[in-house]
Short mmCIF file of N, CA, C and O in Angstrom, two decimals:
data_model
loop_
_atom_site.label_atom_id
_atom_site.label_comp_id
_atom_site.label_asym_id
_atom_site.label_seq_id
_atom_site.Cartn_x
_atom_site.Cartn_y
_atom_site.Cartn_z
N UNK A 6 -103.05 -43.42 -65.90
CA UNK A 6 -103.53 -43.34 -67.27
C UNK A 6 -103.09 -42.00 -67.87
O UNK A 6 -103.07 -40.94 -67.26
N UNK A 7 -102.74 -42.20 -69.16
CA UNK A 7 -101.78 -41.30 -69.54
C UNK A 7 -103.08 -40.03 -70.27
O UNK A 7 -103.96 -40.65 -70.87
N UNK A 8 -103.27 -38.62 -70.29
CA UNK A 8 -104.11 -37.49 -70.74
C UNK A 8 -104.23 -38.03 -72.02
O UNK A 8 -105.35 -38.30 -72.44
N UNK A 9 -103.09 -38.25 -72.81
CA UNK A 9 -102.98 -38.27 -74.34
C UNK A 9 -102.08 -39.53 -74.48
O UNK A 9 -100.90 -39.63 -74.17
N UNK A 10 -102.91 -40.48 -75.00
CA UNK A 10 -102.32 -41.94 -75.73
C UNK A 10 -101.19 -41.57 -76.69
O UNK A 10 -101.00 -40.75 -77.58
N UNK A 11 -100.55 -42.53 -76.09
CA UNK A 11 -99.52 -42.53 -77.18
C UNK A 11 -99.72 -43.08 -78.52
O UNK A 11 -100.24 -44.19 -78.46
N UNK A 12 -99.45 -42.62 -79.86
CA UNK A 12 -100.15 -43.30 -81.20
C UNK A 12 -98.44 -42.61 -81.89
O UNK A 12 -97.45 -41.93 -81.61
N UNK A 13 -99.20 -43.56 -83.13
CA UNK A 13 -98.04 -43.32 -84.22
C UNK A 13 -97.56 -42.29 -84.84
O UNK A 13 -98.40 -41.96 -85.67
N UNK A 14 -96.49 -41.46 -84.91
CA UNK A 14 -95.99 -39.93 -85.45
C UNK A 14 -97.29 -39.89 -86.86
O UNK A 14 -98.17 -39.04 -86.94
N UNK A 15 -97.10 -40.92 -87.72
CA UNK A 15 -97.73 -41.17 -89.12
C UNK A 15 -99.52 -40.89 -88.59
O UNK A 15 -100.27 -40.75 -89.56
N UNK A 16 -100.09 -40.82 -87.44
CA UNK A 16 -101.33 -40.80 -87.47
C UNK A 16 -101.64 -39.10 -87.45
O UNK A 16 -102.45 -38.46 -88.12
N UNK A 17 -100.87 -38.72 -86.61
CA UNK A 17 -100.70 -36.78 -85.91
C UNK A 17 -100.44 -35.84 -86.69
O UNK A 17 -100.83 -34.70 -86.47
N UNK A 18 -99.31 -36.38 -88.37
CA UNK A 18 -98.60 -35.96 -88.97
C UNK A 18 -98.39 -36.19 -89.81
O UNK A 18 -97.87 -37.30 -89.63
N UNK A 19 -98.36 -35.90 -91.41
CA UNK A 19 -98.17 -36.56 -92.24
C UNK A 19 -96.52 -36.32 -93.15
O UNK A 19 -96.19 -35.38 -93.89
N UNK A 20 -95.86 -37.36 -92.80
CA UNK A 20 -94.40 -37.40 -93.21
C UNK A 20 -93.50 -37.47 -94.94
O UNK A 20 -93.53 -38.22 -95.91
N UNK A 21 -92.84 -36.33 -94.56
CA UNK A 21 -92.45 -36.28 -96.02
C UNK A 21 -93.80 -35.89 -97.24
O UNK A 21 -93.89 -36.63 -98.22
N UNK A 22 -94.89 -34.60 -97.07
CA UNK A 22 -95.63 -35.02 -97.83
C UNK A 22 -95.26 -33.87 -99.18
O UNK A 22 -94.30 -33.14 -99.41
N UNK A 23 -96.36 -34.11 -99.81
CA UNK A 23 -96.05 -33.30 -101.33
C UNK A 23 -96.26 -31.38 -100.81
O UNK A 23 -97.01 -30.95 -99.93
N UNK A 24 -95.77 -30.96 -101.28
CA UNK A 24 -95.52 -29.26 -101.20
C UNK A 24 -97.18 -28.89 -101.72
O UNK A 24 -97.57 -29.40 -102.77
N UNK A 25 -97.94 -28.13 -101.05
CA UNK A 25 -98.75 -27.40 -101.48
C UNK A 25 -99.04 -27.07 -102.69
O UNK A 25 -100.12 -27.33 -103.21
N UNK A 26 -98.25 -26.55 -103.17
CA UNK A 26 -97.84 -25.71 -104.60
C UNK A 26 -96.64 -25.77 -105.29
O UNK A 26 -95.70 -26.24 -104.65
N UNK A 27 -96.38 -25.36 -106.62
CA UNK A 27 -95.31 -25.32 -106.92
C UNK A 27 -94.94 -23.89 -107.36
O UNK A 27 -95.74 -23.28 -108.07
N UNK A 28 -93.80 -23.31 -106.99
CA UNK A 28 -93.35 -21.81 -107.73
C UNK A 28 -93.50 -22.00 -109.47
O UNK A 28 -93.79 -23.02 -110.09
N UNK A 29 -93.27 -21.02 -109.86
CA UNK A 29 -93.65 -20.86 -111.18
C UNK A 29 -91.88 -20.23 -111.37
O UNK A 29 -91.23 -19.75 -110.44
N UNK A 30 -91.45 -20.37 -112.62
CA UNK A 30 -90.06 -20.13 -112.90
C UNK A 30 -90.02 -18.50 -112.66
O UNK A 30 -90.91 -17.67 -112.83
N UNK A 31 -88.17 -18.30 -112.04
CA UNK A 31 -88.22 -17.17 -111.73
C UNK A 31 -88.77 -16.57 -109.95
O UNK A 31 -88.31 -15.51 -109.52
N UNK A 32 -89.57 -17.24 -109.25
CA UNK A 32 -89.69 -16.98 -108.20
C UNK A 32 -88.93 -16.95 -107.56
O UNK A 32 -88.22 -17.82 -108.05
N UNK A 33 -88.27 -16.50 -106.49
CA UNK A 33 -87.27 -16.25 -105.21
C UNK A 33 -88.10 -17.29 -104.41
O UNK A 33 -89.33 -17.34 -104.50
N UNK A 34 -87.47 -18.01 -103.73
CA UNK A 34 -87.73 -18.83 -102.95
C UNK A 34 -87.08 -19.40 -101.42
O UNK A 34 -85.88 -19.56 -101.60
N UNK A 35 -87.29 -19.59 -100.68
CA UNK A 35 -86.38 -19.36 -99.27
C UNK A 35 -85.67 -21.07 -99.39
O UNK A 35 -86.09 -22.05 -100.02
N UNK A 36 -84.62 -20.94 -98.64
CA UNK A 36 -84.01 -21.76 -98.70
C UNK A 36 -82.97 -22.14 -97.14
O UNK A 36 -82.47 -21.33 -96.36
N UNK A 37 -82.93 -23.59 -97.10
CA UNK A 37 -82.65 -23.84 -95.68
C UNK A 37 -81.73 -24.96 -95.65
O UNK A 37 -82.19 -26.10 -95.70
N UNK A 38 -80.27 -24.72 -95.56
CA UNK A 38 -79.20 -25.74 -95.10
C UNK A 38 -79.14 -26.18 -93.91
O UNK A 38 -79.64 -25.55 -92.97
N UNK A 39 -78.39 -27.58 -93.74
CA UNK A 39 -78.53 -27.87 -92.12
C UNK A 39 -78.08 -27.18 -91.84
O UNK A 39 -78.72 -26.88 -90.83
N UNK A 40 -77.06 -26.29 -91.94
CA UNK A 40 -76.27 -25.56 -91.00
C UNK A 40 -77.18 -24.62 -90.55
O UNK A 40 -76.90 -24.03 -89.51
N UNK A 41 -78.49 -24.29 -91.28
CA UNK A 41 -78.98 -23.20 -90.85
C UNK A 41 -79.94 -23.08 -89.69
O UNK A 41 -80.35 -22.07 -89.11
N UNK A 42 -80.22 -24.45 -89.47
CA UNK A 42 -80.69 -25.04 -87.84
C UNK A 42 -79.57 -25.04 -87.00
O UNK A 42 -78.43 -25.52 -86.98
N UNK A 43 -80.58 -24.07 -86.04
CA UNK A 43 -79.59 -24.03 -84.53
C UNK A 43 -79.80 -25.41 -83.58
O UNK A 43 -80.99 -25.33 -83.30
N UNK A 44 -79.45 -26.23 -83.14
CA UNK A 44 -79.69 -27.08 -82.68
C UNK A 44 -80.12 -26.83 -80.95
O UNK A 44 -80.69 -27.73 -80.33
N UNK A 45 -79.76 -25.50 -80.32
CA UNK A 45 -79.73 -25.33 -78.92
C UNK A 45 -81.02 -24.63 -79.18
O UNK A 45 -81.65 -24.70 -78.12
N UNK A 46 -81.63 -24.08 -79.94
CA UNK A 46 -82.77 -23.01 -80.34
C UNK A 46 -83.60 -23.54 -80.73
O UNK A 46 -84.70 -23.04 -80.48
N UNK A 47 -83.58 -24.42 -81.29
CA UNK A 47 -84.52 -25.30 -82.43
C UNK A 47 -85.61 -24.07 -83.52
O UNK A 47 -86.76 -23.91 -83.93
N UNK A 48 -84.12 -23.40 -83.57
CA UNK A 48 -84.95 -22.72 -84.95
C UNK A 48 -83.92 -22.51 -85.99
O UNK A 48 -82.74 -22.83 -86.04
N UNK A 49 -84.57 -21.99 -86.67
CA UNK A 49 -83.94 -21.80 -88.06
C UNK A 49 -83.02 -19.85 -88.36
O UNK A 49 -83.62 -18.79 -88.58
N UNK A 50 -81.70 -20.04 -88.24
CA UNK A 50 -80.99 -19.30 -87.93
C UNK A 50 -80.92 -18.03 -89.50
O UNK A 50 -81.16 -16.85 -89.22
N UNK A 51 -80.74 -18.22 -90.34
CA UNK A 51 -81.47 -17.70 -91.05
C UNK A 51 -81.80 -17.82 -92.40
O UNK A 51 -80.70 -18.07 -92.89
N UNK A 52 -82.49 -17.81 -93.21
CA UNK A 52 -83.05 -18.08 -94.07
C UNK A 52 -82.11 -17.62 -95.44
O UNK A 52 -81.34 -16.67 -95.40
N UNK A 53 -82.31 -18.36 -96.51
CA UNK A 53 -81.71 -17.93 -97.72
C UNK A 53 -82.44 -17.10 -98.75
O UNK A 53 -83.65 -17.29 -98.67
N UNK A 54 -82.26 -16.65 -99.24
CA UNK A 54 -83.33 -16.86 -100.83
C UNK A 54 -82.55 -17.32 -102.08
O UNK A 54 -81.48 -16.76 -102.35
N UNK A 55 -83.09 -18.43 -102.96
CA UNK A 55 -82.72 -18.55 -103.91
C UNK A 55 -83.58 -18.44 -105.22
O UNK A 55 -84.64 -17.91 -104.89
N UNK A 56 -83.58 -18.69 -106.45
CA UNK A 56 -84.19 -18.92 -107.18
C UNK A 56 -84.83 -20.46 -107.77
O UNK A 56 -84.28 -21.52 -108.04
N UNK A 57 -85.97 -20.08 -107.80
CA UNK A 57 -86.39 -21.30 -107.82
C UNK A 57 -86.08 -22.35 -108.90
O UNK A 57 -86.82 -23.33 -109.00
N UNK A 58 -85.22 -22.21 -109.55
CA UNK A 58 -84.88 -23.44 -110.94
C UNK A 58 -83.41 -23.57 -109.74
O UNK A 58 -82.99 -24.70 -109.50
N UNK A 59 -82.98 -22.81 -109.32
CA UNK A 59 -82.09 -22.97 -108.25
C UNK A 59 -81.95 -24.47 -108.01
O UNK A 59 -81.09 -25.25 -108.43
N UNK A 60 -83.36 -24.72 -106.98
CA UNK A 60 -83.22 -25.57 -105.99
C UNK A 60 -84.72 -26.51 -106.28
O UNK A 60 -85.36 -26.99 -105.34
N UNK A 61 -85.08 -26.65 -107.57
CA UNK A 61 -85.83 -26.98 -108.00
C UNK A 61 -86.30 -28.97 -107.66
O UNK A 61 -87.23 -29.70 -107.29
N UNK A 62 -85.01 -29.00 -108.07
CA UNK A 62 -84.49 -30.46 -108.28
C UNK A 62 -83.89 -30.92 -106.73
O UNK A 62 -83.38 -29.94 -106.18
N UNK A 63 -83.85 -32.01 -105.99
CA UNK A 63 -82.42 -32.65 -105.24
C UNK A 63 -82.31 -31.60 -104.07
O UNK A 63 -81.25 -30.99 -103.91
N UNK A 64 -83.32 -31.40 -103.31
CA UNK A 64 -83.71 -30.64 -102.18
C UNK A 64 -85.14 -31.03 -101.59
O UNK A 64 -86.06 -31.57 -102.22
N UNK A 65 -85.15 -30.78 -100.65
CA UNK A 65 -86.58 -31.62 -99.57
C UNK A 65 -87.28 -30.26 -99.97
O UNK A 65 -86.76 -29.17 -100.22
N UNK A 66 -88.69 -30.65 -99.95
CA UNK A 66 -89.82 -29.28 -100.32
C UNK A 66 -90.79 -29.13 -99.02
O UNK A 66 -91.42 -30.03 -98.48
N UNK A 67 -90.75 -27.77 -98.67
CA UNK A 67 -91.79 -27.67 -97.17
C UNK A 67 -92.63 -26.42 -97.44
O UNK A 67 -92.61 -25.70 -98.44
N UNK A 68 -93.33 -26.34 -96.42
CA UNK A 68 -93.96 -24.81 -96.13
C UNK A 68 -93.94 -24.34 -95.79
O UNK A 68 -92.88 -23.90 -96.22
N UNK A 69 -94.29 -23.52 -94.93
CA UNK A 69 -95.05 -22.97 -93.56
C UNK A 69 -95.60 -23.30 -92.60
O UNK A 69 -96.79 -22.98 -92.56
N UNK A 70 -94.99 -24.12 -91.33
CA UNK A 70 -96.02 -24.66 -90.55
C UNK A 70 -95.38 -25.92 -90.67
O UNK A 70 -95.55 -26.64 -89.68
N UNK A 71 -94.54 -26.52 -91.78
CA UNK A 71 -94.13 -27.27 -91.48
C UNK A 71 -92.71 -27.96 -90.53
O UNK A 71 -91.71 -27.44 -91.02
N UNK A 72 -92.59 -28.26 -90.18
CA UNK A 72 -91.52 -29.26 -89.00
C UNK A 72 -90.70 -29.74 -89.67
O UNK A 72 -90.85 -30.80 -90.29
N UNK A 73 -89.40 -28.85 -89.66
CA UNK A 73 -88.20 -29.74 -90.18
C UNK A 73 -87.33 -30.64 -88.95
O UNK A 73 -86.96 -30.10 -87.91
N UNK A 74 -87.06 -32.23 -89.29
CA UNK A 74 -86.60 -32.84 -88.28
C UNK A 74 -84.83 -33.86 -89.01
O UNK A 74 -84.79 -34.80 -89.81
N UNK A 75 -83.69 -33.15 -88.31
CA UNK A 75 -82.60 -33.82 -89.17
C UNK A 75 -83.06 -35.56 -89.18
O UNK A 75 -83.68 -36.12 -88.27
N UNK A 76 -82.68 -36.06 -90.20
CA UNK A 76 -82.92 -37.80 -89.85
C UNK A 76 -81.01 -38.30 -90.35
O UNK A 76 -80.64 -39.45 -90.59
N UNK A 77 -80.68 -37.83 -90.36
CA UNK A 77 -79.09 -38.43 -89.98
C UNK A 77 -78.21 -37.98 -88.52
O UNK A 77 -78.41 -36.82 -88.17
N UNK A 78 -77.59 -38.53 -87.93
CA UNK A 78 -76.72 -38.10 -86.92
C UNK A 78 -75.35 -37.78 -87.40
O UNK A 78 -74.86 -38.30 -88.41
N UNK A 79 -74.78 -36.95 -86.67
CA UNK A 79 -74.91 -36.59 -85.50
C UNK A 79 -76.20 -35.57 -85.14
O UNK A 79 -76.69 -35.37 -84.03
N UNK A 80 -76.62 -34.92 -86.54
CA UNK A 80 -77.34 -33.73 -86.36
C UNK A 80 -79.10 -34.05 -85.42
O UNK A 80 -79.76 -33.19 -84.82
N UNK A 81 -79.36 -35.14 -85.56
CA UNK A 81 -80.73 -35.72 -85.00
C UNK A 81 -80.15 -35.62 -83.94
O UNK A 81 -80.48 -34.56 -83.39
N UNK A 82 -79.13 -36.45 -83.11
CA UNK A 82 -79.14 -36.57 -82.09
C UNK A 82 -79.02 -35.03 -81.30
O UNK A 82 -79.78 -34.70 -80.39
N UNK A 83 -78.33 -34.51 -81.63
CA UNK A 83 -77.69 -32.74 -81.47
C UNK A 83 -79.14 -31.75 -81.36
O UNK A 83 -79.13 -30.65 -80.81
N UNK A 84 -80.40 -32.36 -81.99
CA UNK A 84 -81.31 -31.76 -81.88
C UNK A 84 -81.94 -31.11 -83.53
O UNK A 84 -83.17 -31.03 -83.66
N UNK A 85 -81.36 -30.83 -84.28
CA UNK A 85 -81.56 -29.75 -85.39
C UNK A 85 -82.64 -30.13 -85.77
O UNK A 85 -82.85 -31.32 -85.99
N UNK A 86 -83.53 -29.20 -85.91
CA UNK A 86 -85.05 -29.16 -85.74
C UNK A 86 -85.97 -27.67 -85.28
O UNK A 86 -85.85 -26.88 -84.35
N UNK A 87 -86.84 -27.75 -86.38
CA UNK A 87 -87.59 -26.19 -86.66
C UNK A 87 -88.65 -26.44 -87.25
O UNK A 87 -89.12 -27.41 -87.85
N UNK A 88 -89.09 -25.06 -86.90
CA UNK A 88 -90.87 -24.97 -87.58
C UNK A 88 -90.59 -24.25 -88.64
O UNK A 88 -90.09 -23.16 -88.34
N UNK A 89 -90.73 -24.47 -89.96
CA UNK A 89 -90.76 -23.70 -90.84
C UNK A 89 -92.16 -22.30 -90.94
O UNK A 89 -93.38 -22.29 -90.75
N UNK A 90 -91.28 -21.42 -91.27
CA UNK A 90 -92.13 -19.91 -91.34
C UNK A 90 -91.33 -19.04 -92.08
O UNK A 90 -90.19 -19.25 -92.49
N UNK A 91 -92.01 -18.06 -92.21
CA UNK A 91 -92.17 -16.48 -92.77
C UNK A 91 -90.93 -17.02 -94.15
O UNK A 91 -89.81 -16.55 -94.36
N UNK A 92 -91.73 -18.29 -94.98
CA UNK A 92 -90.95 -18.50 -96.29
C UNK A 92 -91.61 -17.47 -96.86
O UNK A 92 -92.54 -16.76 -96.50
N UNK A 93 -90.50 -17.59 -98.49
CA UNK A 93 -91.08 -16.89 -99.46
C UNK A 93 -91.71 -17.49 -100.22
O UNK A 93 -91.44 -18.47 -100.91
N UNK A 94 -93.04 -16.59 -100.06
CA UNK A 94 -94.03 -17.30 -100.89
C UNK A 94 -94.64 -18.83 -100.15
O UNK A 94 -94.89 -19.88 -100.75
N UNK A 95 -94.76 -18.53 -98.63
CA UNK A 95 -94.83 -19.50 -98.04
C UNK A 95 -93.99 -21.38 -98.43
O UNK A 95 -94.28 -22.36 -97.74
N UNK A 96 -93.26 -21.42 -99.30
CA UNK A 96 -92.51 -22.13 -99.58
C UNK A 96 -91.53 -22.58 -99.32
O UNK A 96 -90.86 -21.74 -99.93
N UNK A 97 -90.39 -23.59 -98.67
CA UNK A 97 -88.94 -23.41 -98.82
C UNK A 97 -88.65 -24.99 -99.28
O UNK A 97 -89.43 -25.93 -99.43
N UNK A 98 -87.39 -24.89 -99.41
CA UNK A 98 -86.42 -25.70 -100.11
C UNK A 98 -85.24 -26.15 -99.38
O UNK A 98 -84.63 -25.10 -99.19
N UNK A 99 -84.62 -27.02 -98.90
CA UNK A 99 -83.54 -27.51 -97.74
C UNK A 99 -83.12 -28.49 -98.21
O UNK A 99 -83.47 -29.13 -99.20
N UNK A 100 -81.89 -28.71 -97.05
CA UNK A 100 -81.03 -30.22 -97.37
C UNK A 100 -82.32 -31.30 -97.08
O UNK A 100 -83.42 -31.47 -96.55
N UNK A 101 -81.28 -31.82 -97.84
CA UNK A 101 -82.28 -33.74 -98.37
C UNK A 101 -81.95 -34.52 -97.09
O UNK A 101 -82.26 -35.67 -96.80
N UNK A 102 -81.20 -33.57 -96.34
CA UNK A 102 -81.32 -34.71 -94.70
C UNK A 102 -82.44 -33.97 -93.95
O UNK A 102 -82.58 -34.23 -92.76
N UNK A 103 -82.99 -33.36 -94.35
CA UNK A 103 -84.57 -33.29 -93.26
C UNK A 103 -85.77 -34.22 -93.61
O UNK A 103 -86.19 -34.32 -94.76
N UNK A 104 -86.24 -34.82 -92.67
CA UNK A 104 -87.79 -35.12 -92.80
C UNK A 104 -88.68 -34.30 -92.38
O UNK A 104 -88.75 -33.94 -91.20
N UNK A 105 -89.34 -33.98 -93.19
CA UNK A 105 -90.46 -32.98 -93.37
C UNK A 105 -92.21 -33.08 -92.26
O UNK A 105 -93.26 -32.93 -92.89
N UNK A 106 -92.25 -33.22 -91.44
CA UNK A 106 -93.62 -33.34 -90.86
C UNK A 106 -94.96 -32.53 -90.45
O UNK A 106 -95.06 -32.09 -89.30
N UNK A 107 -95.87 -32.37 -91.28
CA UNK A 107 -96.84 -31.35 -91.36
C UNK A 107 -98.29 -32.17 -90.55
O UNK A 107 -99.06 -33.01 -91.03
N UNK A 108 -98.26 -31.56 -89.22
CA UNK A 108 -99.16 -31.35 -88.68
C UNK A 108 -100.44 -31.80 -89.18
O UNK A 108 -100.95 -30.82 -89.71
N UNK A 109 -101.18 -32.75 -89.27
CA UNK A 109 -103.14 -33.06 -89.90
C UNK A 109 -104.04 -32.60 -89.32
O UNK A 109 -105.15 -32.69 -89.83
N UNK A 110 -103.83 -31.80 -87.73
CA UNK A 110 -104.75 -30.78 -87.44
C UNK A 110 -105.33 -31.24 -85.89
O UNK A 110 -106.33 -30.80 -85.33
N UNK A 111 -104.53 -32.10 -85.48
CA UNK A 111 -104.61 -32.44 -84.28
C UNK A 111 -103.86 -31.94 -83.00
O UNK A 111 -104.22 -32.06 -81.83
N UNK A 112 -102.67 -31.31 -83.55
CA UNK A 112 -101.74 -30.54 -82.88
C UNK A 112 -101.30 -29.52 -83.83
O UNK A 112 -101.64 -29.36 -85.00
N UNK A 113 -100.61 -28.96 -83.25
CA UNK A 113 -99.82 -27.62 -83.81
C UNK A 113 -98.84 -27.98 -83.83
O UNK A 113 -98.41 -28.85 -83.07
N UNK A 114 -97.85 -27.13 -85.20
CA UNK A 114 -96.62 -27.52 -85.16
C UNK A 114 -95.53 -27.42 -84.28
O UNK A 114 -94.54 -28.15 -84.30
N UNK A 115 -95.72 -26.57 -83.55
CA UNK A 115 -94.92 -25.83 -82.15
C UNK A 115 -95.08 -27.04 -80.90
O UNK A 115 -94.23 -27.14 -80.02
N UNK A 116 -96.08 -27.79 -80.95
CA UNK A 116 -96.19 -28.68 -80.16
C UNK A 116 -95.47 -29.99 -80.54
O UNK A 116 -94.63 -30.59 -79.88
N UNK A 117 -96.01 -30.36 -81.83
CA UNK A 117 -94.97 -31.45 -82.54
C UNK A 117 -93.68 -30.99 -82.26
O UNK A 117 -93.05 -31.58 -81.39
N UNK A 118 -93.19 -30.05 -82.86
CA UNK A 118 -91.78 -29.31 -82.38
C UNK A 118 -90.96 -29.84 -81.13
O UNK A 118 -89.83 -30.33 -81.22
N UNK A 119 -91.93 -29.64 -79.58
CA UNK A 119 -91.43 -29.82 -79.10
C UNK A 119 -91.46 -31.32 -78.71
O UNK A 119 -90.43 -31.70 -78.15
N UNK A 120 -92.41 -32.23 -78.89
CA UNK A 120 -92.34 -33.19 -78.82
C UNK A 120 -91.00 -33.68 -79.53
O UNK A 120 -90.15 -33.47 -78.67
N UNK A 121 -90.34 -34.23 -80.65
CA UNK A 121 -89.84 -34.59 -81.01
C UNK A 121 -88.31 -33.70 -81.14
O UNK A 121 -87.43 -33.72 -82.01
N UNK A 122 -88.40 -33.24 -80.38
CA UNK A 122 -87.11 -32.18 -79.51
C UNK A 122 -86.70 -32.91 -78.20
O UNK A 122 -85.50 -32.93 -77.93
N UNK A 123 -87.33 -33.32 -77.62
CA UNK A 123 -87.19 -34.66 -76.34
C UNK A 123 -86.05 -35.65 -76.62
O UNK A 123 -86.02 -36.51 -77.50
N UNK A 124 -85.20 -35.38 -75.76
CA UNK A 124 -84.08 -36.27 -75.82
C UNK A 124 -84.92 -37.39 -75.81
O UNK A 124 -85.17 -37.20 -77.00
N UNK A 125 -85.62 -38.45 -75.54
CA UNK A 125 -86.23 -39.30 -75.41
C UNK A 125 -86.47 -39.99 -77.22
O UNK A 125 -85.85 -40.92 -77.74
N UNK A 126 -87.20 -39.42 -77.62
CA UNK A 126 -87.63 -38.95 -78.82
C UNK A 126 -86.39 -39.62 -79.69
O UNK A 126 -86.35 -40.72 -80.25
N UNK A 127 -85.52 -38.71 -79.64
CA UNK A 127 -84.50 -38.44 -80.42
C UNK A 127 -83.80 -39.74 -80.11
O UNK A 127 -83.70 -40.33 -81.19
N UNK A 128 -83.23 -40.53 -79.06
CA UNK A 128 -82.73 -41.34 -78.73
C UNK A 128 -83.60 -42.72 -79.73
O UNK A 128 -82.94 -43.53 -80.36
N UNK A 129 -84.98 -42.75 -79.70
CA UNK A 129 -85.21 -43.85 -79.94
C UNK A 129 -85.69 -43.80 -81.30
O UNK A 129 -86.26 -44.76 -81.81
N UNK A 130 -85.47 -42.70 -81.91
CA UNK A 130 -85.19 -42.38 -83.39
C UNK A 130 -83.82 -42.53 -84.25
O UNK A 130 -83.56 -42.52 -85.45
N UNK A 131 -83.26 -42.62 -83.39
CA UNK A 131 -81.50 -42.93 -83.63
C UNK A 131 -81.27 -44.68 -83.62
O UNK A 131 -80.51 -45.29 -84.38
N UNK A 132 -82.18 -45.31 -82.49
CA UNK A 132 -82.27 -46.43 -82.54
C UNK A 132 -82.87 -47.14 -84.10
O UNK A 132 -82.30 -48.18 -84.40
N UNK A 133 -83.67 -46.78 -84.83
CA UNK A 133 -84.52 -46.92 -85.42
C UNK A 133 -84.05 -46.84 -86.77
O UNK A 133 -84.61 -47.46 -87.67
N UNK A 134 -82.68 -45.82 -87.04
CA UNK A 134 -82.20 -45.81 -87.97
C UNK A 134 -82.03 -47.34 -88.51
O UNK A 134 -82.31 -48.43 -87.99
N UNK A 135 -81.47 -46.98 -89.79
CA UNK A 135 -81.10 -48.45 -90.58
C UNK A 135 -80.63 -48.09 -92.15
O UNK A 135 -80.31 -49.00 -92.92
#
């Protein structure tokens, strides 16, 4: 019998959700290309700043704490995947190939992290595509 049941990512986590807040025009705001996930590290290599009318539009919106996970391959399979932190203004802004997953308070993001860092994981998320 397994410590911890297996249940649905959507119950642990809530996917793709709305940004906290919004910057107000003029804010500096951090900013995150795939390239900027290390895929052997699973972190985020380094951060941008842009302005926020910048990247306002036609970019994925996260926080702090939140779990960036690539959902296209090759980069899913390769791993690219991070905990978002030390944004500006606790905020950031990234490519439109991440899915966004914020923690509901049952785990930590560092744990989600590594969960879905599992070749396992990743394999049957690749399956799943469509």
């Amino acid at each position: 019998m397994s410590l911890f049941p297996l249940r649905p990512l959507g119950t642990v986590a809530l996917i793709n959700p709305k940004p906290p807040s919004t910057p107000n025009a003029g804010d500096k705001v951090s900013f995150v290309p795939m390239a900027s996930i290390d895929e052997k590290t699973g972190t985020i290599s380094a951060l941008q700043t842009r302005d926020f009318e910048e990247v306002s539009t036609g970019y994925t919106r996260f926080a702090d704490g939140d779990v960036l996970f690539a959902k296209v391959t090759p980069c899913m399979e390769n791993g690219k995947s991070a905990v978002a932190s030390n944004l500006s203004g606790g905020l950031g802004f990234g490519s439109t190939e991440f899915f966004v997953l914020r923690p509901n308070g049952e785990l930590d993001a560092q744990f989600l992290h590594y969960f879905i860092r599992q070749t396992s994981f990743r394999e049957q998320a690749t399956k799943a595509m469509t």
